[in-house]
Amino acid sequence: MSRIESVGLVKIEGPLIIMEKTRPVHFDEVIKIFDDRRNEQTGKVLAVDEKHVIAQVFGYTSGLSIKNTNVEFLDTPMKIAVSRDLLGRVFNGLGEPYDGLPQIFSDDYRNINGSSINPYSREYPKDFIQTGISAIDGLTTLIRGQKLPIFSGNGLPHNILAAQIVRQAKLRYSDDKFTIVFAAMGVKHDVAQYFIENFEKSGVLSNVVMYLSLADSPSVERLITPRAALTAAEYLAFDLDMHVLVILTDMTNYCEALREVATSRGEIPSRKGYPGYLYSDLASIYERAGKIKGKNGSITQIPVLSMPNDDITNPIPDLTGYITEGQIVLDRELNQKNIYPPIAGLPSLSRLMKDGIGEGMTREDHREISSQLFSCYSKVKELRALVAIIGEEELTETDKKYLEFGLEFERKFLTQSPNEDRSIEITLDIGWQLLNILPEEELYKINRKFIDKYLKKST
Amino acid sequence: MINSVKGKIISINGPIIKATGMDEAGMLDVVNVGKNELVGEIIKLDQGIATIQVYEDNSMMETGEEVVSFKRPLSVLLGPGLLEGIYDGLQRPLKDIANMTGCFIQPGVKTYPLDLKKKWHFIPILNKNDKVSQGIKIGYVEETELIRHFIMIPPEVKAAKIKSIVKEGDYTINDTIVVLDNDQEIKMCHYHPVRRSRPYLKKLTLKEPLITGLRIIDMFYPLAKGGTAAIPGGFGTGKTMTQHSLAKWSDADVIVYIGCGERGNEMTDVLNEFPKLIDPKTNQPLMKRTIMIANTSNMPVAAREVSIYTGITLAEYYRDMGYAVAVMADSTSRWAEALRELSGRLEEMPAEEGFPAYLPSRLAEFYERAGLINTFNNEEGSISIIGAVSPPGGDFSEPVTQHTKRFIRCFWALDKNLANARHYPAISWLDSYSEYLNEVMDEWYKIDSDYENIRTEALTILKTEEKLNQIVKLIGPESLPDNQRLILLTAEMLKKGYLQQNSFDEIDMYAVPEKQIYLLKIIIEFYNLSNKAIKKGTPLVKIKELKIIDEINRLKSTISNKEIVKFEEFLNNLRSSFENLLNIYT
Ligand SMILES: Nc1ncnc2c1ncn2[C@@H]1O[C@H](COP(=O)(O)OP(=O)(O)OP(=O)(O)O)[C@@H](O)[C@H]1O
Ligand SMILES: [Mg+2]
């Protein structure tokens, strides 16, 4: 039952409107806002008190007037229609058709805020996804049902990397294809176009659902985009048993929209102007990844975010890292050395790889070789800092070997072409070749039986 | 007496709502809010208007809906059946919620914290006419194979004589098992308000270590039973792994694990793993001594605030039975953030970084609920608290870390660089501290009288290495004399062969105290023997050629907890290889 209820506003401030309360109002309910020419925009109720209703407009408040704005209360939370027909469709940031085709025809409407998955009902993710990228498969393994963000910076090739993952990601022992849900927040047209072309090239376009809130659409709309996308993803994964890979780019733009609304409300900011609830808000998005007991599908999330000033301690990457199950960090220095993918070894991490690698899943030596590579590469970093001061001559013979290892690691292990799809065996074998540069005593993290079995072979 | 008060919602601001008509409601009363009857708590009363914190998702709540107060505080139900359970922050069994509403949690579900139908085999300890008062044990049931659950007279029950007590037999938690001579009936369960600590006879000085099986903790920065510890660290540095490891292997009787605002999958991990892990001492699954509280990051923020109190109240209940309880709270920062968010919506005056001014006092109250006590039965019980802290940007100067430091006595600082280098646990040996050394020393002496010596020697080597590294950074390692390079070498061995402990390594994941002592003794013995050899003119390279270094580094995962005798053999071999070496060089 909807009806035009409120005529006229009390106040307009940034993306917020405030009106008099003339009837009972639901917290979080959807409203439609009409300007004097009956142009319609969507919004939602943020708070109600004795006299007033505060609402947020997912569009532009410019042009709205105090006197001639009408507001309709819809008695419902924000919902989208779901059906199998979502596949192959393109929607705008609010979940409305953007491809000229009609609305999804379905009477199954889902609240875009979703509900929390009961921790008791979760199934712990364990299935290895081979991305064909050595730095990821070998060192920060992606698992089906994981949320693993890419921390990037302006000008770094995160889009190329994300697209490569989308093209190459597969399970080792099954032919199940991933269904892709792609949500763009505040990215440019050409970036969206790049992804669309990629989906086309790999022949998955009919298996993709897109939500595009591009750079020229109103910023507040971005608060809806990832939620609409994840609602679609949940439907595909948990109702239709699909394995869904969700790309959310760029979460930094999302967070900025959130900050904009918080500032307009005059909320007390915590760090860098972001609201104190940024953590919980991001968690309500990222925690929608996972697997559920008794259901076949899964949601794997790859959020992409650009770190302002390449600063990993900025609240956006920082709070993301506190929620997600690891992170893939791109490094400007590697990029300048022309290394693709420029994945920084040390700060990157996959927390779920522990149960998804090893015998029967990848290979028995995977765990030990990856932790050995990490610790050797970290020694390389230390030594490089030392060499910068004292020069290479002062180093011991072993240390010099480490430097050689470092160069080869970057040249052979990290570096690969955006079209190169390496099997996990190849990745691990490259690892052994590199470790062969070092004296055997240095490989203290590796069990002797693997050294005998693999190291000798790789010479 | 009025037993319920009804009001109407007039304002809604996220989880904070206001209701009128609440003149007769009490401060901190639990309320049912709205037509879905969501759980809430009154946190402010002002002229008939109650400000209420709602503990469930209140999206689509409407102004004008009803609020009902039942004139009692937010409480937990205490009785047999808590162990092996997984609850949300309000003590609702997540398993029952899943059975009722499926895999997604729906607001407004009504569940009961304990099984009402289950019969427990009750064995009385007391008889008719025995005098009892609060906290006194009247009988017990075997709750799990690991824990005997004592039924106690609830707090605040007046001293009285037992008029009747049931015979040994099977009863539900709601059956009356004792009637007092003032006609009060006692059941196997009772409610206790979560924000009020349970009474005890008196606090005692701590005296025993909580053995965790993690070498860097037990040997260098020990925690005492009844003590408090904080683990601060940026994301991915190992807070949760350390907490899990402590929940698995520490020698507490009962574990309360509070997942406060963290990941759902981490709780699932515990749920999957603990029933399979066998306690080496009792041969029973570790789950049988564990209670989990899970209020994950995507569950309502206000309930996150309560989850900490729910957890600690359950812990106090088992403490009062005479058990050593360990509470893990991951992460206290998320709890502090919940306080901040709610305080912001209440438009309170913020102090540092938006946190309310009462943050330190709330932290103090929480950690104060730890301790070693005398129960009313004149037995000892303890609660140790281990709180994870998640400082923004990994910067320890922020308010939650700083204030926490005031109330804990054991600080395990996680170091981003160590974590990046995959040195796990990434607990810094330079920035961490423990003030419990004196309290736990006696117990360690009983295991080995060398405890203090080898500990001090190892720490000295590690600290000297830090200084030498400054020099190395300027002139390189090659120009140091052999005795200093030996320090660098030994420090390296301490790190690789001792401090690093991989949670995924079957043999190394936890170490019994004897193993901890032996491993360290071997490294220190190696150092002393090498030092002697160098003084007598043996070049360091010759020592390195002994190949024994690599062997020492691997000892932690080659000799298991059950093969302690092998360490003595190894020590003898070590000595004789140095004798041979000395024979050549002198
Ligand atoms: N003792 C350990 N042994 C082996 N691996 C470890 C150990 N400690 C940490 N790790 C590794 O580090 C990863 C991150 O650890 P953990 O999840 O405990 O971090 P955290 O400090 O709790 O992070 P957050 O604040 O984001 O929750 C783990 O997934 C694991 O790979
Ligand atoms: Mg954690």
Tab-separated table of N, CA and C in Angstrom, chain B residues 214-320:
chain	number	residue	atom	x	y	z
B	214	LEU	N	52.674	-22.980	24.131
B	214	LEU	CA	53.419	-22.111	23.214
B	214	LEU	C	54.692	-21.678	23.932
B	215	ARG	N	55.835	-21.964	23.314
B	215	ARG	CA	57.103	-21.745	24.012
B	215	ARG	C	57.344	-20.294	24.362
B	216	ILE	N	57.071	-19.403	23.399
B	216	ILE	CA	57.409	-18.007	23.700
B	216	ILE	C	56.578	-17.492	24.866
B	217	ILE	N	55.376	-18.017	25.015
B	217	ILE	CA	54.537	-17.574	26.120
B	217	ILE	C	54.985	-18.227	27.427
B	218	ASP	N	54.972	-19.538	27.468
B	218	ASP	CA	55.263	-20.225	28.729
B	218	ASP	C	56.659	-19.911	29.248
B	219	MET	N	57.618	-19.887	28.339
B	219	MET	CA	58.993	-19.738	28.788
B	219	MET	C	59.362	-18.276	29.026
B	220	PHE	N	58.925	-17.402	28.150
B	220	PHE	CA	59.403	-16.025	28.261
B	220	PHE	C	58.375	-15.063	28.853
B	221	TYR	N	57.128	-15.165	28.434
B	221	TYR	CA	56.128	-14.197	28.909
B	221	TYR	C	54.906	-14.919	29.455
B	222	PRO	N	55.095	-15.621	30.585
B	222	PRO	CA	54.058	-16.528	31.073
B	222	PRO	C	52.824	-15.805	31.611
B	223	LEU	N	51.716	-16.520	31.524
B	223	LEU	CA	50.459	-16.059	32.100
B	223	LEU	C	50.170	-16.947	33.298
B	224	ALA	N	49.646	-16.328	34.366
B	224	ALA	CA	49.293	-17.114	35.541
B	224	ALA	C	47.811	-17.470	35.482
B	225	LYS	N	47.434	-18.577	36.127
B	225	LYS	CA	46.001	-18.908	36.212
B	225	LYS	C	45.321	-17.815	37.026
B	226	GLY	N	44.315	-17.185	36.438
B	226	GLY	CA	43.665	-16.058	37.094
B	226	GLY	C	44.190	-14.726	36.592
B	227	GLY	N	45.123	-14.771	35.649
B	227	GLY	CA	45.733	-13.535	35.155
B	227	GLY	C	45.024	-12.985	33.926
B	228	THR	N	45.526	-11.848	33.454
B	228	THR	CA	44.949	-11.193	32.283
B	228	THR	C	46.038	-10.931	31.261
B	229	ALA	N	45.723	-11.158	30.004
B	229	ALA	CA	46.706	-10.929	28.957
B	229	ALA	C	46.031	-10.272	27.767
B	230	ALA	N	46.797	-9.478	27.033
B	230	ALA	CA	46.291	-8.894	25.800
B	230	ALA	C	47.190	-9.315	24.653
B	231	ILE	N	46.569	-9.597	23.503
B	231	ILE	CA	47.332	-9.850	22.277
B	231	ILE	C	46.946	-8.793	21.263
B	232	PRO	N	47.726	-7.723	21.153
B	232	PRO	CA	47.415	-6.729	20.141
B	232	PRO	C	48.183	-7.027	18.854
B	233	GLY	N	47.591	-6.683	17.730
B	233	GLY	CA	48.300	-6.855	16.471
B	233	GLY	C	47.420	-6.463	15.302
B	234	GLY	N	48.047	-5.969	14.254
B	234	GLY	CA	47.329	-5.589	13.041
B	234	GLY	C	46.681	-6.805	12.399
B	235	PHE	N	45.961	-6.595	11.308
B	235	PHE	CA	45.264	-7.729	10.707
B	235	PHE	C	46.257	-8.754	10.181
B	236	GLY	N	45.891	-10.008	10.360
B	236	GLY	CA	46.712	-11.088	9.835
B	236	GLY	C	48.008	-11.347	10.577
B	237	THR	N	48.161	-10.827	11.784
B	237	THR	CA	49.414	-11.062	12.499
B	237	THR	C	49.327	-12.297	13.398
B	238	GLY	N	48.126	-12.823	13.615
B	238	GLY	CA	48.045	-14.087	14.354
B	238	GLY	C	47.308	-14.051	15.681
B	239	LYS	N	46.442	-13.081	15.876
B	239	LYS	CA	45.678	-13.033	17.131
B	239	LYS	C	44.773	-14.250	17.257
B	240	THR	N	43.996	-14.489	16.211
B	240	THR	CA	43.031	-15.583	16.274
B	240	THR	C	43.727	-16.935	16.370
B	241	MET	N	44.799	-17.107	15.594
B	241	MET	CA	45.530	-18.376	15.651
B	241	MET	C	46.045	-18.611	17.061
B	242	THR	N	46.568	-17.576	17.693
B	242	THR	CA	47.080	-17.727	19.056
B	242	THR	C	45.944	-18.068	20.015
B	243	GLN	N	44.831	-17.367	19.877
B	243	GLN	CA	43.684	-17.642	20.747
B	243	GLN	C	43.197	-19.084	20.560
B	244	HIS	N	43.119	-19.510	19.299
B	244	HIS	CA	42.684	-20.885	19.046
B	244	HIS	C	43.649	-21.880	19.675
B	245	SER	N	44.923	-21.590	19.521
B	245	SER	CA	45.923	-22.488	20.056
B	245	SER	C	45.810	-22.571	21.590
B	246	LEU	N	45.566	-21.441	22.224
B	246	LEU	CA	45.383	-21.433	23.677
B	246	LEU	C	44.117	-22.190	24.071
B	247	ALA	N	43.064	-21.999	23.290
B	247	ALA	CA	41.803	-22.694	23.593
B	247	ALA	C	41.990	-24.197	23.469
B	248	LYS	N	42.875	-24.604	22.563
B	248	LYS	CA	43.091	-26.032	22.383
B	248	LYS	C	43.968	-26.611	23.487
B	249	TRP	N	45.111	-25.971	23.711
B	249	TRP	CA	46.137	-26.668	24.481
B	249	TRP	C	46.392	-26.164	25.884
B	250	SER	N	45.815	-25.053	26.278
B	250	SER	CA	46.158	-24.563	27.605
B	250	SER	C	45.539	-25.478	28.652
B	251	ASP	N	46.149	-25.524	29.828
B	251	ASP	CA	45.717	-26.509	30.824
B	251	ASP	C	44.621	-25.974	31.744
B	252	ALA	N	43.698	-25.185	31.183
B	252	ALA	CA	42.519	-24.773	31.948
B	252	ALA	C	41.523	-25.936	31.935
B	253	ASP	N	40.566	-25.908	32.875
B	253	ASP	CA	39.554	-26.964	32.897
B	253	ASP	C	38.431	-26.663	31.905
B	254	VAL	N	38.066	-25.390	31.844
B	254	VAL	CA	36.947	-24.986	31.003
B	254	VAL	C	37.381	-23.802	30.141
B	255	ILE	N	36.949	-23.802	28.875
B	255	ILE	CA	37.283	-22.710	27.966
B	255	ILE	C	35.998	-22.004	27.544
B	256	VAL	N	35.989	-20.683	27.663
B	256	VAL	CA	34.888	-19.911	27.090
B	256	VAL	C	35.482	-19.078	25.970
B	257	TYR	N	35.074	-19.366	24.738
B	257	TYR	CA	35.650	-18.676	23.591
B	257	TYR	C	34.620	-17.689	23.040
B	258	ILE	N	34.945	-16.405	23.109
B	258	ILE	CA	33.998	-15.389	22.643
B	258	ILE	C	34.469	-14.825	21.308
B	259	GLY	N	33.747	-15.121	20.249
B	259	GLY	CA	34.052	-14.528	18.947
B	259	GLY	C	33.220	-13.266	18.844
B	260	CYS	N	33.869	-12.142	19.085
B	260	CYS	CA	33.139	-10.891	19.246
B	260	CYS	C	33.415	-10.002	18.045
B	261	GLY	N	32.495	-9.977	17.107
B	261	GLY	CA	32.658	-9.102	15.948
B	261	GLY	C	33.713	-9.578	14.981
B	262	GLU	N	33.991	-10.888	14.938
B	262	GLU	CA	34.985	-11.374	13.978
B	262	GLU	C	34.306	-12.268	12.932
B	263	ARG	N	35.101	-13.102	12.251
B	263	ARG	CA	34.574	-13.822	11.086
B	263	ARG	C	33.739	-15.056	11.432
B	264	GLY	N	32.703	-15.287	10.632
B	264	GLY	CA	31.881	-16.471	10.815
B	264	GLY	C	32.671	-17.749	10.606
B	265	ASN	N	33.515	-17.756	9.579
B	265	ASN	CA	34.255	-18.979	9.276
B	265	ASN	C	35.192	-19.401	10.398
B	266	GLU	N	35.660	-18.439	11.184
B	266	GLU	CA	36.566	-18.806	12.285
B	266	GLU	C	35.819	-19.592	13.361
B	267	MET	N	34.542	-19.267	13.547
B	267	MET	CA	33.750	-20.019	14.516
B	267	MET	C	33.478	-21.427	13.958
B	268	THR	N	33.163	-21.471	12.665
B	268	THR	CA	32.933	-22.760	12.021
B	268	THR	C	34.161	-23.646	12.150
B	269	ASP	N	35.318	-23.034	11.988
B	269	ASP	CA	36.579	-23.749	12.102
B	269	ASP	C	36.675	-24.429	13.477
B	270	VAL	N	36.389	-23.676	14.530
B	270	VAL	CA	36.439	-24.237	15.883
B	270	VAL	C	35.408	-25.361	16.020
B	271	LEU	N	34.196	-25.090	15.519
B	271	LEU	CA	33.131	-26.099	15.611
B	271	LEU	C	33.497	-27.404	14.920
B	272	ASN	N	34.230	-27.290	13.797
B	272	ASN	CA	34.633	-28.502	13.088
B	272	ASN	C	35.779	-29.198	13.774
B	273	GLU	N	36.716	-28.378	14.262
B	273	GLU	CA	37.985	-28.939	14.685
B	273	GLU	C	37.953	-29.490	16.110
B	274	PHE	N	37.328	-28.752	17.034
B	274	PHE	CA	37.426	-29.129	18.445
B	274	PHE	C	36.849	-30.512	18.762
B	275	PRO	N	35.729	-30.879	18.155
B	275	PRO	CA	35.236	-32.229	18.473
B	275	PRO	C	36.199	-33.327	18.024
B	276	LYS	N	37.084	-32.991	17.063
B	276	LYS	CA	38.029	-33.999	16.566
B	276	LYS	C	39.337	-34.002	17.341
B	277	LEU	N	39.635	-32.891	18.016
B	277	LEU	CA	40.906	-32.815	18.728
B	277	LEU	C	40.794	-33.513	20.078
B	278	ILE	N	41.757	-34.342	20.356
B	278	ILE	CA	41.696	-35.118	21.587
B	278	ILE	C	42.654	-34.511	22.609
B	279	ASP	N	42.111	-34.255	23.779
B	279	ASP	CA	42.919	-33.720	24.858
B	279	ASP	C	43.920	-34.783	25.287
B	280	PRO	N	45.226	-34.472	25.219
B	280	PRO	CA	46.220	-35.510	25.498
B	280	PRO	C	46.133	-36.054	26.921
B	281	LYS	N	45.651	-35.255	27.853
B	281	LYS	CA	45.634	-35.717	29.235
B	281	LYS	C	44.435	-36.623	29.524
B	282	THR	N	43.307	-36.335	28.902
B	282	THR	CA	42.094	-37.067	29.254
B	282	THR	C	41.592	-37.957	28.134
B	283	ASN	N	42.195	-37.820	26.949
B	283	ASN	CA	41.750	-38.605	25.800
B	283	ASN	C	40.311	-38.345	25.387
B	284	GLN	N	39.811	-37.174	25.705
B	284	GLN	CA	38.444	-36.817	25.335
B	284	GLN	C	38.501	-35.642	24.363
B	285	PRO	N	37.482	-35.506	23.514
B	285	PRO	CA	37.492	-34.359	22.598
B	285	PRO	C	37.491	-33.032	23.365
B	286	LEU	N	38.270	-32.076	22.855
B	286	LEU	CA	38.402	-30.789	23.532
B	286	LEU	C	37.084	-30.035	23.623
B	287	MET	N	36.142	-30.355	22.727
B	287	MET	CA	34.866	-29.652	22.726
B	287	MET	C	34.138	-29.839	24.049
B	288	LYS	N	34.441	-30.929	24.724
B	288	LYS	CA	33.703	-31.252	25.941
B	288	LYS	C	34.019	-30.326	27.117
B	289	ARG	N	34.981	-29.455	26.931
B	289	ARG	CA	35.243	-28.487	27.998
B	289	ARG	C	35.037	-27.064	27.484
B	290	THR	N	34.448	-26.938	26.302
B	290	THR	CA	34.421	-25.637	25.636
B	290	THR	C	33.000	-25.086	25.476
B	291	ILE	N	32.854	-23.782	25.696
B	291	ILE	CA	31.607	-23.083	25.370
B	291	ILE	C	31.966	-21.982	24.385
B	292	MET	N	31.177	-21.841	23.336
B	292	MET	CA	31.473	-20.787	22.371
B	292	MET	C	30.364	-19.753	22.320
B	293	ILE	N	30.793	-18.500	22.286
B	293	ILE	CA	29.847	-17.407	22.084
B	293	ILE	C	30.232	-16.780	20.749
B	294	ALA	N	29.304	-16.756	19.815
B	294	ALA	CA	29.643	-16.230	18.499
B	294	ALA	C	28.738	-15.072	18.154
B	295	ASN	N	29.279	-13.891	18.186
B	295	ASN	CA	28.541	-12.752	17.660
B	295	ASN	C	29.426	-12.149	16.584
B	296	THR	N	29.290	-12.674	15.386
B	296	THR	CA	30.236	-12.327	14.325
B	296	THR	C	30.014	-10.900	13.832
B	297	SER	N	30.942	-10.431	12.988
B	297	SER	CA	30.943	-9.024	12.581
B	297	SER	C	29.667	-8.591	11.878
B	298	ASN	N	28.977	-9.555	11.245
B	298	ASN	CA	27.767	-9.166	10.523
B	298	ASN	C	26.506	-9.356	11.359
B	299	MET	N	26.672	-9.766	12.603
B	299	MET	CA	25.511	-9.882	13.484
B	299	MET	C	25.337	-8.536	14.196
B	300	PRO	N	24.146	-8.283	14.776
B	300	PRO	CA	23.873	-6.943	15.305
B	300	PRO	C	24.929	-6.424	16.284
B	301	VAL	N	25.246	-5.155	16.094
B	301	VAL	CA	26.333	-4.532	16.856
B	301	VAL	C	26.050	-4.488	18.353
B	302	ALA	N	24.806	-4.223	18.726
B	302	ALA	CA	24.521	-4.078	20.149
B	302	ALA	C	24.736	-5.401	20.880
B	303	ALA	N	24.393	-6.502	20.218
B	303	ALA	CA	24.566	-7.807	20.850
B	303	ALA	C	26.051	-8.130	21.018
B	304	ARG	N	26.869	-7.507	20.176
B	304	ARG	CA	28.316	-7.686	20.299
B	304	ARG	C	28.787	-7.119	21.634
B	305	GLU	N	28.156	-6.011	22.015
B	305	GLU	CA	28.518	-5.393	23.287
B	305	GLU	C	28.191	-6.345	24.437
B	306	VAL	N	27.068	-7.031	24.368
B	306	VAL	CA	26.650	-7.933	25.446
B	306	VAL	C	27.457	-9.228	25.472
B	307	SER	N	27.900	-9.672	24.283
B	307	SER	CA	28.501	-11.006	24.200
B	307	SER	C	29.652	-11.189	25.190
B	308	ILE	N	30.408	-10.126	25.408
B	308	ILE	CA	31.530	-10.182	26.336
B	308	ILE	C	31.040	-10.489	27.755
B	309	TYR	N	29.945	-9.857	28.132
B	309	TYR	CA	29.424	-10.061	29.483
B	309	TYR	C	28.778	-11.439	29.621
B	310	THR	N	28.097	-11.857	28.566
B	310	THR	CA	27.516	-13.194	28.572
B	310	THR	C	28.620	-14.217	28.817
B	311	GLY	N	29.706	-14.083	28.055
B	311	GLY	CA	30.809	-15.034	28.160
B	311	GLY	C	31.420	-15.047	29.550
B	312	ILE	N	31.674	-13.892	30.084
B	312	ILE	CA	32.390	-13.852	31.364
B	312	ILE	C	31.482	-14.348	32.501
B	313	THR	N	30.178	-14.160	32.378
B	313	THR	CA	29.266	-14.652	33.417
B	313	THR	C	29.231	-16.184	33.417
B	314	LEU	N	29.215	-16.769	32.231
B	314	LEU	CA	29.285	-18.239	32.165
B	314	LEU	C	30.589	-18.720	32.793
B	315	ALA	N	31.666	-17.991	32.515
B	315	ALA	CA	32.973	-18.364	33.069
B	315	ALA	C	32.949	-18.316	34.593
B	316	GLU	N	32.343	-17.286	35.141
B	316	GLU	CA	32.282	-17.168	36.607
B	316	GLU	C	31.516	-18.334	37.234
B	317	TYR	N	30.493	-18.770	36.535
B	317	TYR	CA	29.688	-19.888	37.044
B	317	TYR	C	30.558	-21.138	37.215
B	318	TYR	N	31.384	-21.440	36.218
B	318	TYR	CA	32.257	-22.628	36.336
B	318	TYR	C	33.397	-22.388	37.324
B	319	ARG	N	33.865	-21.155	37.383
B	319	ARG	CA	34.867	-20.825	38.404
B	319	ARG	C	34.328	-21.155	39.786
B	320	ASP	N	33.062	-20.811	40.028
B	320	ASP	CA	32.472	-21.025	41.340
B	320	ASP	C	32.352	-22.505	41.693
